[in-house]
Amino acid sequence: MASGSGDEEGNTEGGSWRLIGPVEGLSKKRCRLMYCSLGFNSDVCLFYVKGEFFAMDARCAHSGGPLCEGDIEEADGVLQVFCPWHDYDFNLRTGKSGTSLQQQVYEVKLEDGNVYVKHANRLSLEPFPADQKLKNSALCEARLFLILVPQTQAI
């Protein structure tokens, strides 16, 4: 079964289904880091807990702690990951915390024995080459620049 669908606060509007790999291999570890083509701050954790997959941003919304290294516990039927740095908790399904923090979650689906995550950018279990990250980062900065610079200004 797949889960972690973005809803209300943790919405995953847009994006495409990204093939992550076979269920058989991915279900052998409780958490795997999925590298994002945009770089370190955009990486995603793929959790496998109690027969379900969940996906959320890999860096804690509080201080950027590595959630893949956090403890996973169930309390009152709610599966949560605890940040190893400051013990903030996040619901694996919704991304909600016991505090006012919200972690971005992503939809996960299983199809033909494979795991897919809905995400706006490419995801990989292996790091992307540095030059690919630089190209993606430069493209994002260029788009942002074009949005912020008034059209009446000459460039």
PDB file of C-alpha atoms in Angstrom:
ATOM      1  CA  MET A   1       0.000   0.000   0.000  1.00  0.00           C
ATOM      2  CA  ALA A   2       1.205   3.513  -0.756  1.00  0.00           C
ATOM      3  CA  SER A   3       0.477   6.604   1.254  1.00  0.00           C
ATOM      4  CA  GLY A   4       1.773   9.999   2.238  1.00  0.00           C
ATOM      5  CA  SER A   5      -0.598  11.790  -0.102  1.00  0.00           C
ATOM      6  CA  GLY A   6      -0.300  15.537   0.048  1.00  0.00           C
ATOM      7  CA  ASP A   7      -3.419  17.085   1.488  1.00  0.00           C
ATOM      8  CA  GLU A   8      -4.481  20.347   3.095  1.00  0.00           C
ATOM      9  CA  GLU A   9      -1.186  21.670   4.513  1.00  0.00           C
ATOM     10  CA  GLY A  10       1.249  19.294   2.793  1.00  0.00           C
ATOM     11  CA  ASN A  11      -0.187  19.731  -0.693  1.00  0.00           C
ATOM     12  CA  THR A  12       1.722  18.317  -3.674  1.00  0.00           C
ATOM     13  CA  GLU A  13      -0.026  20.145  -6.491  1.00  0.00           C
ATOM     14  CA  GLY A  14       1.734  19.847  -9.807  1.00  0.00           C
ATOM     15  CA  GLY A  15       4.667  17.607 -10.389  1.00  0.00           C
ATOM     16  CA  SER A  16       5.021  14.346 -12.225  1.00  0.00           C
ATOM     17  CA  TRP A  17       5.169  10.747 -11.107  1.00  0.00           C
ATOM     18  CA  ARG A  18       8.863   9.898 -10.648  1.00  0.00           C
ATOM     19  CA  LEU A  19       9.933   6.255 -10.812  1.00  0.00           C
ATOM     20  CA  ILE A  20      12.026   5.523  -7.728  1.00  0.00           C
ATOM     21  CA  GLY A  21      12.568   1.764  -8.034  1.00  0.00           C
ATOM     22  CA  PRO A  22      11.165  -1.688  -7.326  1.00  0.00           C
ATOM     23  CA  VAL A  23       9.018  -2.223  -4.224  1.00  0.00           C
ATOM     24  CA  GLU A  24      10.979  -5.383  -3.427  1.00  0.00           C
ATOM     25  CA  GLY A  25      14.261  -3.524  -2.953  1.00  0.00           C
ATOM     26  CA  LEU A  26      12.884  -0.307  -1.463  1.00  0.00           C
ATOM     27  CA  SER A  27      10.861  -2.111   1.210  1.00  0.00           C
ATOM     28  CA  LYS A  28      14.028  -3.531   2.794  1.00  0.00           C
ATOM     29  CA  LYS A  29      15.031  -0.238   4.473  1.00  0.00           C
ATOM     30  CA  ARG A  30      12.975   1.954   6.757  1.00  0.00           C
ATOM     31  CA  CYS A  31      14.172   5.165   5.122  1.00  0.00           C
ATOM     32  CA  ARG A  32      16.002   6.057   1.933  1.00  0.00           C
ATOM     33  CA  LEU A  33      17.249   9.444   0.861  1.00  0.00           C
ATOM     34  CA  MET A  34      16.090  10.446  -2.596  1.00  0.00           C
ATOM     35  CA  TYR A  35      18.299  13.088  -4.137  1.00  0.00           C
ATOM     36  CA  CYS A  36      16.578  15.923  -5.953  1.00  0.00           C
ATOM     37  CA  SER A  37      17.988  17.429  -9.142  1.00  0.00           C
ATOM     38  CA  LEU A  38      17.775  20.868  -7.455  1.00  0.00           C
ATOM     39  CA  GLY A  39      20.224  19.884  -4.734  1.00  0.00           C
ATOM     40  CA  PHE A  40      20.628  19.271  -1.007  1.00  0.00           C
ATOM     41  CA  ASN A  41      17.769  21.413   0.330  1.00  0.00           C
ATOM     42  CA  SER A  42      15.263  19.753  -2.009  1.00  0.00           C
ATOM     43  CA  ASP A  43      16.048  16.105  -1.206  1.00  0.00           C
ATOM     44  CA  VAL A  44      13.206  13.800  -0.123  1.00  0.00           C
ATOM     45  CA  CYS A  45      12.958  10.908   2.353  1.00  0.00           C
ATOM     46  CA  LEU A  46      11.166   7.734   1.295  1.00  0.00           C
ATOM     47  CA  PHE A  47       9.959   5.917   4.408  1.00  0.00           C
ATOM     48  CA  TYR A  48       8.713   2.324   4.530  1.00  0.00           C
ATOM     49  CA  VAL A  49       6.784   1.655   7.737  1.00  0.00           C
ATOM     50  CA  LYS A  50       4.229  -1.045   8.536  1.00  0.00           C
ATOM     51  CA  GLY A  51       3.889  -2.047   4.894  1.00  0.00           C
ATOM     52  CA  GLU A  52       3.358   1.520   3.574  1.00  0.00           C
ATOM     53  CA  PHE A  53       5.542   4.040   1.771  1.00  0.00           C
ATOM     54  CA  PHE A  54       5.594   7.730   2.721  1.00  0.00           C
ATOM     55  CA  ALA A  55       7.574  10.616   1.233  1.00  0.00           C
ATOM     56  CA  MET A  56       8.442  14.006   2.711  1.00  0.00           C
ATOM     57  CA  ASP A  57      11.146  16.640   2.479  1.00  0.00           C
ATOM     58  CA  ALA A  58      14.369  15.249   3.889  1.00  0.00           C
ATOM     59  CA  ARG A  59      15.370  18.354   5.887  1.00  0.00           C
ATOM     60  CA  CYS A  60      13.443  19.244   9.033  1.00  0.00           C
ATOM     61  CA  ALA A  61      11.369  22.426   8.712  1.00  0.00           C
ATOM     62  CA  HIS A  62      12.812  23.633  12.035  1.00  0.00           C
ATOM     63  CA  SER A  63      16.580  23.657  11.465  1.00  0.00           C
ATOM     64  CA  GLY A  64      17.270  21.366   8.517  1.00  0.00           C
ATOM     65  CA  GLY A  65      18.004  18.205  10.480  1.00  0.00           C
ATOM     66  CA  PRO A  66      18.249  14.920   8.509  1.00  0.00           C
ATOM     67  CA  LEU A  67      14.853  13.241   8.929  1.00  0.00           C
ATOM     68  CA  CYS A  68      16.102   9.994   7.367  1.00  0.00           C
ATOM     69  CA  GLU A  69      18.190   9.580  10.519  1.00  0.00           C
ATOM     70  CA  GLY A  70      15.234  10.212  12.831  1.00  0.00           C
ATOM     71  CA  ASP A  71      13.344   7.699  14.951  1.00  0.00           C
ATOM     72  CA  ILE A  72       9.956   6.540  13.718  1.00  0.00           C
ATOM     73  CA  GLU A  73       7.283   5.880  16.316  1.00  0.00           C
ATOM     74  CA  GLU A  74       3.562   5.235  16.424  1.00  0.00           C
ATOM     75  CA  ALA A  75       1.485   7.117  18.984  1.00  0.00           C
ATOM     76  CA  ASP A  76      -2.310   6.812  19.101  1.00  0.00           C
ATOM     77  CA  GLY A  77      -2.302   5.249  15.634  1.00  0.00           C
ATOM     78  CA  VAL A  78      -0.239   8.073  14.112  1.00  0.00           C
ATOM     79  CA  LEU A  79       3.113   7.265  12.509  1.00  0.00           C
ATOM     80  CA  GLN A  80       5.666   9.999  13.167  1.00  0.00           C
ATOM     81  CA  VAL A  81       9.298  10.699  12.414  1.00  0.00           C
ATOM     82  CA  PHE A  82      11.333  12.579  15.021  1.00  0.00           C
ATOM     83  CA  CYS A  83      14.111  14.900  13.922  1.00  0.00           C
ATOM     84  CA  PRO A  84      17.409  13.690  15.416  1.00  0.00           C
ATOM     85  CA  TRP A  85      18.599  17.249  16.110  1.00  0.00           C
ATOM     86  CA  HIS A  86      15.811  18.762  18.235  1.00  0.00           C
ATOM     87  CA  ASP A  87      13.213  15.976  18.501  1.00  0.00           C
ATOM     88  CA  TYR A  88      10.493  17.733  16.479  1.00  0.00           C
ATOM     89  CA  ASP A  89       7.849  15.223  15.375  1.00  0.00           C
ATOM     90  CA  PHE A  90       6.160  15.040  11.967  1.00  0.00           C
ATOM     91  CA  ASN A  91       3.178  12.934  10.944  1.00  0.00           C
ATOM     92  CA  LEU A  92       4.292  10.732   8.030  1.00  0.00           C
ATOM     93  CA  ARG A  93       0.917  11.075   6.265  1.00  0.00           C
ATOM     94  CA  THR A  94       0.273  14.809   6.629  1.00  0.00           C
ATOM     95  CA  GLY A  95       3.615  16.379   7.572  1.00  0.00           C
ATOM     96  CA  LYS A  96       1.976  18.084  10.557  1.00  0.00           C
ATOM     97  CA  SER A  97       3.994  18.545  13.707  1.00  0.00           C
ATOM     98  CA  GLY A  98       2.908  18.762  17.330  1.00  0.00           C
ATOM     99  CA  THR A  99       4.231  22.311  16.997  1.00  0.00           C
ATOM    100  CA  SER A 100       3.162  24.834  14.370  1.00  0.00           C
ATOM    101  CA  LEU A 101       5.711  23.418  11.896  1.00  0.00           C
ATOM    102  CA  GLN A 102       4.633  21.734   8.665  1.00  0.00           C
ATOM    103  CA  GLN A 103       6.741  19.333   6.625  1.00  0.00           C
ATOM    104  CA  GLN A 104       6.051  18.979   2.876  1.00  0.00           C
ATOM    105  CA  VAL A 105       4.751  15.503   2.006  1.00  0.00           C
ATOM    106  CA  TYR A 106       4.462  13.904  -1.431  1.00  0.00           C
ATOM    107  CA  GLU A 107       2.073  11.392  -2.927  1.00  0.00           C
ATOM    108  CA  VAL A 108       3.384   7.852  -3.329  1.00  0.00           C
ATOM    109  CA  LYS A 109       1.921   5.155  -5.558  1.00  0.00           C
ATOM    110  CA  LEU A 110       2.774   1.557  -6.324  1.00  0.00           C
ATOM    111  CA  GLU A 111       2.340   0.366  -9.879  1.00  0.00           C
ATOM    112  CA  ASP A 112       3.572  -2.802 -11.607  1.00  0.00           C
ATOM    113  CA  GLY A 113       5.873  -3.595  -8.675  1.00  0.00           C
ATOM    114  CA  ASN A 114       7.487  -0.141  -8.652  1.00  0.00           C
ATOM    115  CA  VAL A 115       7.367   2.842  -6.301  1.00  0.00           C
ATOM    116  CA  TYR A 116       6.564   6.286  -7.736  1.00  0.00           C
ATOM    117  CA  VAL A 117       6.664   9.665  -5.973  1.00  0.00           C
ATOM    118  CA  LYS A 118       4.845  12.723  -7.282  1.00  0.00           C
ATOM    119  CA  HIS A 119       7.370  15.572  -7.355  1.00  0.00           C
ATOM    120  CA  ALA A 120       8.054  18.678  -9.436  1.00  0.00           C
ATOM    121  CA  ASN A 121      11.703  17.706 -10.050  1.00  0.00           C
ATOM    122  CA  ARG A 122      13.693  14.607 -10.851  1.00  0.00           C
ATOM    123  CA  LEU A 123      14.471  12.289  -7.941  1.00  0.00           C
ATOM    124  CA  SER A 124      17.164   9.619  -7.715  1.00  0.00           C
ATOM    125  CA  LEU A 125      18.552   7.176  -5.172  1.00  0.00           C
ATOM    126  CA  GLU A 126      22.010   8.248  -6.406  1.00  0.00           C
ATOM    127  CA  PRO A 127      23.389  11.804  -6.195  1.00  0.00           C
ATOM    128  CA  PHE A 128      23.089  13.904  -9.328  1.00  0.00           C
ATOM    129  CA  PRO A 129      26.314  15.119 -10.957  1.00  0.00           C
ATOM    130  CA  ALA A 130      27.342  18.540  -9.617  1.00  0.00           C
ATOM    131  CA  ASP A 131      27.086  20.176 -13.046  1.00  0.00           C
ATOM    132  CA  GLN A 132      23.415  19.075 -13.349  1.00  0.00           C
ATOM    133  CA  LYS A 133      22.598  20.708  -9.998  1.00  0.00           C
ATOM    134  CA  LEU A 134      24.346  23.909 -11.066  1.00  0.00           C
ATOM    135  CA  LYS A 135      22.402  24.029 -14.341  1.00  0.00           C
ATOM    136  CA  ASN A 136      19.090  23.512 -12.520  1.00  0.00           C
ATOM    137  CA  SER A 137      19.983  26.093  -9.875  1.00  0.00           C
ATOM    138  CA  ALA A 138      21.048  28.636 -12.505  1.00  0.00           C
ATOM    139  CA  LEU A 139      17.827  28.040 -14.452  1.00  0.00           C
ATOM    140  CA  CYS A 140      15.725  28.666 -11.338  1.00  0.00           C
ATOM    141  CA  GLU A 141      17.670  31.840 -10.557  1.00  0.00           C
ATOM    142  CA  ALA A 142      17.256  33.050 -14.137  1.00  0.00           C
ATOM    143  CA  ARG A 143      13.488  32.453 -13.987  1.00  0.00           C
ATOM    144  CA  LEU A 144      13.256  34.261 -10.662  1.00  0.00           C
ATOM    145  CA  PHE A 145      15.280  37.173 -12.065  1.00  0.00           C
ATOM    146  CA  LEU A 146      12.957  37.481 -15.042  1.00  0.00           C
ATOM    147  CA  ILE A 147       9.947  37.517 -12.746  1.00  0.00           C
ATOM    148  CA  LEU A 148      11.381  40.142 -10.406  1.00  0.00           C
ATOM    149  CA  VAL A 149      12.844  42.553 -12.984  1.00  0.00           C
ATOM    150  CA  PRO A 150      10.215  44.979 -14.315  1.00  0.00           C
ATOM    151  CA  GLN A 151       9.626  44.587 -18.041  1.00  0.00           C
ATOM    152  CA  THR A 152      10.316  48.253 -18.654  1.00  0.00           C
ATOM    153  CA  GLN A 153      13.945  47.863 -17.541  1.00  0.00           C
ATOM    154  CA  ALA A 154      16.500  47.015 -20.173  1.00  0.00           C
ATOM    155  CA  ILE A 155      18.781  44.146 -19.313  1.00  0.00           C
TER     156      ILE A 155
END
